[in-house]
Tab-separated table of C-alpha atoms and ligand atoms in Angstrom:
chain	number	residue	atom	x	y	z
A	1	MET	CA	126.629	53.816	141.679
A	2	GLU	CA	129.129	55.307	143.740
A	3	ARG	CA	131.402	55.212	140.526
A	4	TYR	CA	128.959	57.217	138.387
A	5	ALA	CA	128.882	59.683	141.365
A	6	GLU	CA	132.671	59.828	141.925
A	7	GLN	CA	132.668	60.695	137.994
A	8	THR	CA	130.489	63.359	138.076
A	9	GLN	CA	131.615	65.089	141.141
A	10	GLN	CA	133.005	68.664	140.165
A	11	GLU	CA	134.534	71.332	142.383
A	12	PHE	CA	132.674	74.466	142.854
A	13	GLU	CA	135.018	77.198	142.802
A	14	GLY	CA	135.149	79.335	145.878
A	15	TRP	CA	132.964	76.909	148.064
A	16	GLU	CA	136.039	75.681	150.086
A	17	GLU	CA	137.022	79.100	151.046
A	18	PHE	CA	133.600	80.287	151.955
A	19	TYR	CA	133.170	76.751	154.102
A	20	SER	CA	136.193	77.575	155.888
A	21	LYS	CA	135.299	81.149	157.131
A	22	MET	CA	133.922	81.953	160.449
A	23	VAL	CA	130.121	81.585	160.613
A	24	ASP	CA	129.761	85.052	161.600
A	25	GLU	CA	131.390	86.354	158.517
A	26	LYS	CA	129.081	84.367	156.161
A	27	LEU	CA	125.697	85.308	157.920
A	28	ASP	CA	125.123	88.070	155.453
A	29	HIS	CA	125.329	85.584	152.368
A	30	PHE	CA	122.055	83.908	153.674
A	31	LYS	CA	119.885	87.142	154.008
A	32	SER	CA	118.307	89.052	151.415
A	33	GLU	CA	117.125	92.759	151.990
A	34	GLY	CA	118.074	92.392	155.371
A	35	ARG	CA	115.555	89.437	156.178
A	36	LEU	CA	116.612	85.942	156.667
A	37	PHE	CA	116.426	84.058	153.445
A	38	ASP	CA	118.191	80.675	154.056
A	39	ILE	CA	118.273	79.143	157.527
A	40	ILE	CA	121.316	77.112	157.792
A	41	TYR	CA	122.831	77.806	161.159
A	42	ALA	CA	121.183	78.320	164.771
A	43	GLN	CA	123.809	81.296	165.189
A	44	GLN	CA	121.487	83.338	162.647
A	45	PHE	CA	118.841	83.742	165.306
A	46	ASP	CA	119.047	86.774	167.890
A	47	ARG	CA	116.563	87.492	170.781
A	48	GLU	CA	114.343	89.775	168.732
A	49	PHE	CA	113.557	87.050	165.955
A	50	LEU	CA	113.406	84.464	168.393
A	51	ASP	CA	110.737	86.238	170.651
A	52	TYR	CA	108.794	87.561	167.199
A	53	LEU	CA	108.624	83.774	165.878
A	54	CYS	CA	107.446	82.142	169.086
A	55	ASN	CA	104.541	85.133	168.937
A	56	LEU	CA	104.118	84.398	165.368
A	57	ALA	CA	103.801	80.528	166.088
A	58	ASP	CA	101.190	81.200	168.669
A	59	MET	CA	99.165	83.611	166.525
A	60	ILE	CA	99.002	80.751	163.705
A	61	ARG	CA	98.269	78.405	166.321
A	62	GLY	CA	95.470	80.371	167.643
A	63	LEU	CA	94.053	81.032	164.093
A	64	ALA	CA	94.125	77.315	163.434
A	65	LYS	CA	91.709	76.647	166.038
A	66	THR	CA	88.658	77.599	163.840
A	67	LYS	CA	87.632	76.642	160.533
A	68	MET	CA	87.523	80.179	159.250
A	69	GLY	CA	91.030	80.870	160.947
A	70	GLN	CA	92.493	77.700	159.015
A	71	GLU	CA	90.900	79.010	155.781
A	72	LYS	CA	92.609	82.215	156.164
A	73	LEU	CA	95.834	80.698	156.767
A	74	ARG	CA	95.472	78.247	153.848
A	75	ASN	CA	95.058	81.377	151.783
A	76	LEU	CA	98.419	82.949	152.745
A	77	LEU	CA	100.469	80.974	150.497
A	78	PRO	CA	98.654	78.623	147.701
A	79	HIS	CA	100.854	80.386	145.205
A	80	LYS	CA	104.158	78.920	146.686
A	81	ARG	CA	105.447	75.363	146.077
A	82	ALA	CA	107.716	73.629	148.607
A	83	MET	CA	110.601	70.582	148.215
A	84	LEU	CA	110.812	68.417	150.908
A	85	TYR	CA	114.641	66.692	150.105
A	86	PHE	CA	115.077	64.459	153.105
A	87	VAL	CA	118.099	61.711	152.297
A	88	GLN	CA	118.230	60.991	155.985
A	89	PRO	CA	115.442	59.025	158.015
A	90	SER	CA	112.961	61.366	159.445
A	91	THR	CA	109.958	61.053	160.738
A	92	ARG	CA	108.909	64.568	162.720
A	93	THR	CA	110.837	66.848	160.959
A	94	PHE	CA	109.565	65.654	157.326
A	95	LEU	CA	105.970	65.590	158.828
A	96	SER	CA	105.931	68.880	160.660
A	97	PHE	CA	107.552	70.870	157.585
A	98	GLN	CA	104.921	69.151	155.497
A	99	THR	CA	102.233	69.894	157.715
A	100	ALA	CA	103.375	73.758	158.203
A	101	CYS	CA	103.317	73.985	154.335
A	102	TYR	CA	99.814	72.675	154.023
A	103	ILE	CA	98.741	75.029	157.029
A	104	LEU	CA	99.987	77.885	154.902
A	105	GLY	CA	98.318	76.355	151.734
A	106	LEU	CA	101.830	75.720	150.130
A	107	SER	CA	101.765	72.558	147.848
A	108	VAL	CA	104.681	70.311	148.626
A	109	SER	CA	106.761	67.753	146.631
A	110	GLU	CA	108.954	65.253	148.320
A	111	THR	CA	112.287	63.121	147.821
A	112	ARG	CA	113.372	60.738	150.677
A	113	GLY	CA	116.402	58.833	149.016
A	114	THR	CA	119.145	59.334	146.561
A	115	THR	CA	117.882	56.024	145.239
A	116	THR	CA	114.749	57.388	143.399
A	117	SER	CA	116.182	60.529	142.213
A	118	SER	CA	118.720	60.921	139.042
A	119	GLU	CA	121.619	60.789	141.627
A	120	VAL	CA	121.606	57.212	140.928
A	121	LYS	CA	122.541	58.072	137.361
A	122	GLY	CA	125.420	60.275	138.800
A	123	GLU	CA	123.733	63.601	138.943
A	124	SER	CA	125.596	65.612	141.547
A	125	PRO	CA	123.688	66.726	144.723
A	126	GLU	CA	124.460	70.491	143.513
A	127	ASP	CA	122.636	69.662	140.161
A	128	THR	CA	119.764	67.717	142.056
A	129	ILE	CA	118.789	70.699	144.046
A	130	ARG	CA	119.236	73.333	141.338
A	131	THR	CA	116.822	71.140	139.540
A	132	PHE	CA	114.213	71.201	142.613
A	133	ALA	CA	114.709	75.044	142.295
A	134	SER	CA	113.322	74.963	138.640
A	135	TYR	CA	109.816	73.847	140.254
A	136	VAL	CA	109.835	75.055	143.668
A	137	ASP	CA	109.966	78.300	145.766
A	138	LEU	CA	111.392	76.754	148.902
A	139	ILE	CA	113.694	73.649	149.650
A	140	VAL	CA	114.043	72.063	152.921
A	141	CYS	CA	116.869	69.514	153.247
A	142	ARG	CA	118.049	67.000	155.551
A	143	HIS	CA	121.411	65.308	154.703
A	144	PRO	CA	123.988	62.870	156.438
A	145	GLN	CA	126.677	65.164	155.810
A	146	ALA	CA	127.651	68.297	157.828
A	147	GLY	CA	127.519	71.511	155.532
A	148	PHE	CA	125.313	69.950	153.098
A	149	ALA	CA	122.296	72.753	153.290
A	150	GLU	CA	124.926	75.450	153.529
A	151	LYS	CA	126.451	74.204	150.452
A	152	MET	CA	123.233	73.791	148.507
A	153	ALA	CA	122.217	77.501	149.765
A	154	TRP	CA	125.451	78.900	148.551
A	155	VAL	CA	125.053	77.426	145.318
A	156	LEU	CA	121.668	78.300	144.547
A	157	ASN	CA	122.528	81.868	145.513
A	158	GLN	CA	124.778	82.282	142.576
A	159	THR	CA	122.155	81.099	140.206
A	160	GLU	CA	119.105	82.883	138.732
A	161	ARG	CA	116.777	80.975	141.213
A	162	PRO	CA	117.968	81.284	144.635
A	163	VAL	CA	115.001	80.012	146.311
A	164	PRO	CA	115.442	79.833	149.938
A	165	VAL	CA	117.075	76.774	151.523
A	166	LEU	CA	116.101	75.556	155.260
A	167	ASN	CA	118.483	73.194	156.855
A	168	GLY	CA	116.174	70.308	158.358
A	169	GLY	CA	119.537	68.604	159.812
A	170	SER	CA	123.135	68.396	158.476
A	171	GLY	CA	124.926	65.315	159.672
A	172	PRO	CA	126.218	65.735	163.238
A	173	ASP	CA	126.582	69.513	162.945
A	174	GLN	CA	123.228	71.388	163.099
A	175	HIS	CA	119.411	71.272	163.415
A	176	PRO	CA	118.642	75.026	163.442
A	177	THR	CA	114.950	74.536	162.964
A	178	GLN	CA	114.784	71.919	165.900
A	179	ALA	CA	116.762	74.582	168.024
A	180	LEU	CA	113.732	76.884	167.244
A	181	LEU	CA	111.177	74.636	168.364
A	182	ASP	CA	113.054	73.645	171.383
A	183	ILE	CA	113.243	77.366	172.483
A	184	TYR	CA	109.465	77.674	171.659
A	185	THR	CA	108.675	74.834	173.794
A	186	LEU	CA	110.655	75.834	176.653
A	187	GLU	CA	109.419	79.556	176.641
A	188	ARG	CA	105.847	78.240	176.604
A	189	GLU	CA	106.551	75.385	179.468
A	190	PHE	CA	108.158	78.270	181.583
A	191	TYR	CA	105.406	80.741	180.802
A	192	ASN	CA	104.140	80.859	184.427
A	193	VAL	CA	107.809	80.910	185.964
A	194	GLY	CA	109.312	83.992	183.825
A	195	GLY	CA	110.289	82.099	180.645
A	196	LEU	CA	113.658	80.644	179.720
A	197	ASP	CA	115.908	83.866	181.166
A	198	GLY	CA	117.881	82.458	184.382
A	199	LYS	CA	116.984	78.835	183.686
A	200	LYS	CA	119.334	75.933	184.390
A	201	ILE	CA	119.240	73.166	181.634
A	202	ALA	CA	120.741	69.900	181.385
A	203	MET	CA	121.442	68.205	178.273
A	204	VAL	CA	121.975	64.923	178.581
A	205	GLY	CA	123.351	61.600	176.573
A	206	ASP	CA	125.112	61.719	173.347
A	207	LEU	CA	126.381	65.710	173.235
A	208	ARG	CA	129.039	64.850	170.956
A	209	ARG	CA	127.285	63.772	167.600
A	210	GLY	CA	123.641	65.377	168.671
A	211	ARG	CA	122.867	68.111	166.377
A	212	THR	CA	119.952	69.241	168.473
A	213	VAL	CA	121.946	69.991	171.575
A	214	ARG	CA	124.642	71.647	169.451
A	215	SER	CA	122.084	73.910	167.848
A	216	LEU	CA	120.097	74.467	171.144
A	217	SER	CA	123.615	75.412	172.587
A	218	TYR	CA	124.381	78.327	170.273
A	219	LEU	CA	120.822	79.671	170.975
A	220	MET	CA	121.768	80.123	174.737
A	221	LYS	CA	123.461	83.504	173.922
A	222	ASN	CA	120.181	85.360	173.682
A	223	TYR	CA	118.851	84.495	176.950
A	224	LYS	CA	120.104	85.987	180.157
A	225	ASP	CA	121.831	84.233	182.954
A	226	VAL	CA	121.271	80.492	181.524
A	227	GLU	CA	123.313	77.833	183.071
A	228	LEU	CA	124.125	74.982	181.356
A	229	TYR	CA	124.920	71.172	182.505
A	230	PHE	CA	126.306	68.782	179.817
A	231	VAL	CA	125.657	65.194	181.225
A	232	SER	CA	127.276	62.271	179.190
A	233	PRO	CA	129.704	59.437	179.313
A	234	ASP	CA	133.297	60.500	178.557
A	235	ILE	CA	133.081	59.446	175.026
A	236	PHE	CA	130.075	61.468	174.369
A	237	ARG	CA	130.945	64.753	175.865
A	238	MET	CA	130.248	68.285	174.015
A	239	LYS	CA	132.733	69.131	171.583
A	240	ASP	CA	135.193	72.060	172.091
A	241	ASP	CA	133.789	74.393	169.531
A	242	ILE	CA	130.366	74.342	171.558
A	243	LYS	CA	132.525	74.975	174.708
A	244	SER	CA	134.568	77.800	173.096
A	245	PHE	CA	131.593	79.536	172.005
A	246	LEU	CA	129.890	79.627	175.386
A	247	GLU	CA	133.062	80.889	176.894
A	248	LYS	CA	133.376	83.175	174.641
A	249	HIS	CA	129.432	84.468	175.359
A	250	ASN	CA	130.025	84.032	179.204
A	251	ILE	CA	127.436	81.127	179.340
A	252	PRO	CA	128.367	79.257	182.326
A	253	PHE	CA	128.177	75.102	181.797
A	254	HIS	CA	129.492	72.176	183.808
A	255	GLU	CA	130.329	69.075	182.643
A	256	THR	CA	129.479	65.751	184.659
A	257	ASP	CA	128.708	62.199	184.411
A	258	ASP	CA	126.706	62.010	187.589
A	259	PHE	CA	123.093	62.678	186.247
A	260	GLU	CA	121.258	62.074	189.613
A	261	SER	CA	123.339	64.466	191.137
A	262	ILE	CA	122.239	67.443	189.210
A	263	MET	CA	118.548	66.371	188.984
A	264	PRO	CA	117.098	68.514	191.622
A	265	THR	CA	119.002	71.515	190.531
A	266	VAL	CA	117.821	71.911	186.829
A	267	ASP	CA	114.549	73.584	185.340
A	268	ALA	CA	114.758	71.573	182.276
A	269	ILE	CA	116.421	68.143	181.000
A	270	TYR	CA	116.998	67.784	177.774
A	271	MET	CA	117.367	64.170	176.831
A	272	THR	CA	119.080	62.610	173.678
A	273	ARG	CA	119.649	59.531	171.873
A	274	ILE	CA	122.856	57.761	170.875
A	275	GLN	CA	123.448	58.687	167.506
A	276	ASP	CA	125.016	55.129	166.448
A	277	GLU	CA	124.501	56.136	162.633
A	278	TYR	CA	127.460	58.371	163.086
A	279	ALA	CA	129.674	55.504	164.698
A	280	GLU	CA	133.246	55.278	163.033
A	281	SER	CA	133.171	51.408	163.179
A	282	PRO	CA	129.877	49.679	163.794
A	283	SER	CA	130.079	48.093	167.070
A	284	GLY	CA	128.359	44.620	167.618
A	285	LYS	CA	126.079	45.294	170.427
A	286	ALA	CA	125.733	48.874	171.012
A	287	GLU	CA	126.063	50.344	174.656
A	288	THR	CA	123.207	51.722	176.213
A	289	HIS	CA	124.604	53.649	178.989
A	290	PRO	CA	121.591	53.182	181.399
A	291	GLU	CA	123.203	55.777	184.017
A	292	PHE	CA	122.055	58.178	181.514
A	293	HIS	CA	118.502	57.432	181.022
A	294	PHE	CA	115.549	59.107	182.956
A	295	LYS	CA	113.774	56.394	184.689
A	296	THR	CA	110.218	56.849	186.665
A	297	LYS	CA	112.006	56.939	189.928
A	298	HIS	CA	113.483	60.069	188.683
A	299	LEU	CA	110.244	62.026	188.740
A	300	ALA	CA	110.652	62.211	192.438
A	301	MET	CA	114.045	63.859	192.501
A	302	ILE	CA	113.307	66.838	189.834
A	303	GLN	CA	111.703	70.142	190.520
A	304	PRO	CA	107.851	70.676	190.154
A	305	HIS	CA	108.195	72.887	187.519
A	306	CYS	CA	110.992	70.974	185.590
A	307	VAL	CA	110.533	70.165	182.186
A	308	ILE	CA	111.578	66.918	180.479
A	309	LEU	CA	112.314	67.403	176.640
A	310	HIS	CA	113.668	65.097	173.994
A	311	PRO	CA	113.837	65.779	170.464
A	312	LEU	CA	112.648	62.467	169.422
A	313	PRO	CA	113.082	59.705	168.325
A	314	ARG	CA	113.188	57.656	171.820
A	315	ARG	CA	114.779	54.451	172.167
A	316	TYR	CA	115.562	53.383	175.892
A	317	GLU	CA	116.454	57.172	177.240
A	318	ILE	CA	113.142	57.921	179.057
A	319	GLU	CA	111.053	55.223	180.400
A	320	VAL	CA	107.460	55.208	179.015
A	321	THR	CA	105.798	55.644	182.182
A	322	VAL	CA	107.473	58.815	182.494
A	323	ASP	CA	105.098	60.140	179.664
A	324	LYS	CA	102.244	60.296	182.168
A	325	ASP	CA	103.567	63.085	184.032
A	326	PRO	CA	102.807	66.554	183.251
A	327	ARG	CA	106.398	67.394	183.318
A	328	ALA	CA	106.859	65.409	180.227
A	329	ALA	CA	106.955	67.885	177.489
A	330	TYR	CA	108.444	65.962	174.585
A	331	TRP	CA	104.992	65.037	172.766
A	332	ARG	CA	103.841	68.912	173.422
A	333	GLN	CA	107.420	69.501	171.984
A	334	GLU	CA	106.903	67.567	168.800
A	335	ARG	CA	103.606	69.372	168.111
A	336	CYS	CA	105.686	72.920	168.950
A	337	GLY	CA	107.844	72.200	165.832
A	338	MET	CA	104.709	72.272	163.216
A	339	TRP	CA	103.959	75.662	164.301
A	340	ILE	CA	107.270	77.414	164.752
A	341	ARG	CA	108.171	75.943	161.317
A	342	ALA	CA	104.751	77.534	159.844
A	343	ALA	CA	105.773	80.745	161.468
A	344	LEU	CA	109.308	80.393	160.168
A	345	ILE	CA	107.769	79.543	156.502
A	346	ALA	CA	105.298	82.500	157.072
A	347	HIS	CA	108.128	84.986	157.711
A	348	ILE	CA	110.472	83.810	154.987
A	349	PHE	CA	107.506	84.678	152.481
A	350	GLY	CA	106.585	87.877	154.448
A	351	VAL	CA	103.012	87.112	155.094
A	352	GLU	CA	103.418	87.832	158.929
A	353	GLN	CA	101.715	91.030	158.682
A	354	GLU	CA	98.573	89.243	157.450
A	355	ILE	CA	98.325	86.664	160.485
A	356	SER	CA	99.027	89.706	162.876
A	357	ASN	CA	96.361	91.773	161.313
A	358	GLU	CA	93.809	89.088	162.673
A	359	PHE	CA	94.681	89.895	166.270
A	360	SER	CA	94.534	93.687	165.884
B	401	NCD	C1	116.743	64.410	165.902
B	401	NCD	C2	117.873	64.320	164.636
B	401	NCD	O1	117.234	64.041	163.671
B	401	NCD	O2	118.701	64.893	164.701
B	401	NCD	N1	115.309	64.309	165.630
B	401	NCD	C3	114.643	65.084	165.142
B	401	NCD	O3	114.640	65.808	164.222
B	401	NCD	N2	113.514	65.335	165.756
B	401	NCD	C4	117.232	63.676	167.044
B	401	NCD	C5	117.600	62.246	166.833
B	401	NCD	O4	117.427	61.764	165.659
B	401	NCD	O5	118.227	61.637	168.000
């Protein structure tokens, strides 16, 4: 199989040059007529867009409470088709995108592994995506390789069917729509305490390879007086690219391996899983780093309004008994993903006005 793949790998002229550019220089490439078209990196979102999208998600959510509202939503995009190309394991991102499409009336096709597509025969991922674009109007992709969604969008944008590409997770690099749902969740959870501005947020666990915390860190530049606490074992510290970004944007951050010491200080704790699928060499028994787990006893140490988030899946990082505490927001966070992704798709296809008309 790999031999086939090697034989068919061909260079795309200009890609390496494009990929090596700074993200800021590339943003225009993923817009169309001044609007976001492909969603590749978290750096594409500004405060205005984030506020607007959270508001749109709330409206969709409100409409979906009634049968009539759901019918209206389903009538927005029944003429559009989406392809979910998920060749790395996924439960929430896949299901929430699929459900978001159904909410807006889109029909959905899926490929969930390279072994059932013509990639087995040696077709390149670029040709595979181009094939999808022949049949659908939107492609969401999740892939183990950093830069994958970016390359697919770049390739498609040079064809006669440049359908939007949404990055549903590109290796250990970025997960921009997860960052959107994290922001949406934080804004909702902090609704009665002044929103996300001015809050102290701890990110805990595998910060080195966790794409969710990387994308979320980028979004912090949009919020006033936010302070970050990176809590991890030494081997999983946040990478320098994110730290330089935060320094450039004057976002204070602190690094520590003493989780309990920061618990009483912070307003949100974002837990993560150790991303051992990216381990350079598979180790025998994986180290679980219990000092970086959130245990039931810790509930007494955090503030009354402190929210506990996790992109999920969870393994041992949060004791299940924590779930009963109202500050455990990760199940609500999961549901927020469906609404914010529906809002994003509605925006991409330009039907937001029809949604807000229902509220005027
Ligand atoms: C995350 C991911 O895939 O990066 N999950 C998700 O999309 N909700 C986090 C993880 O897998 O640990």
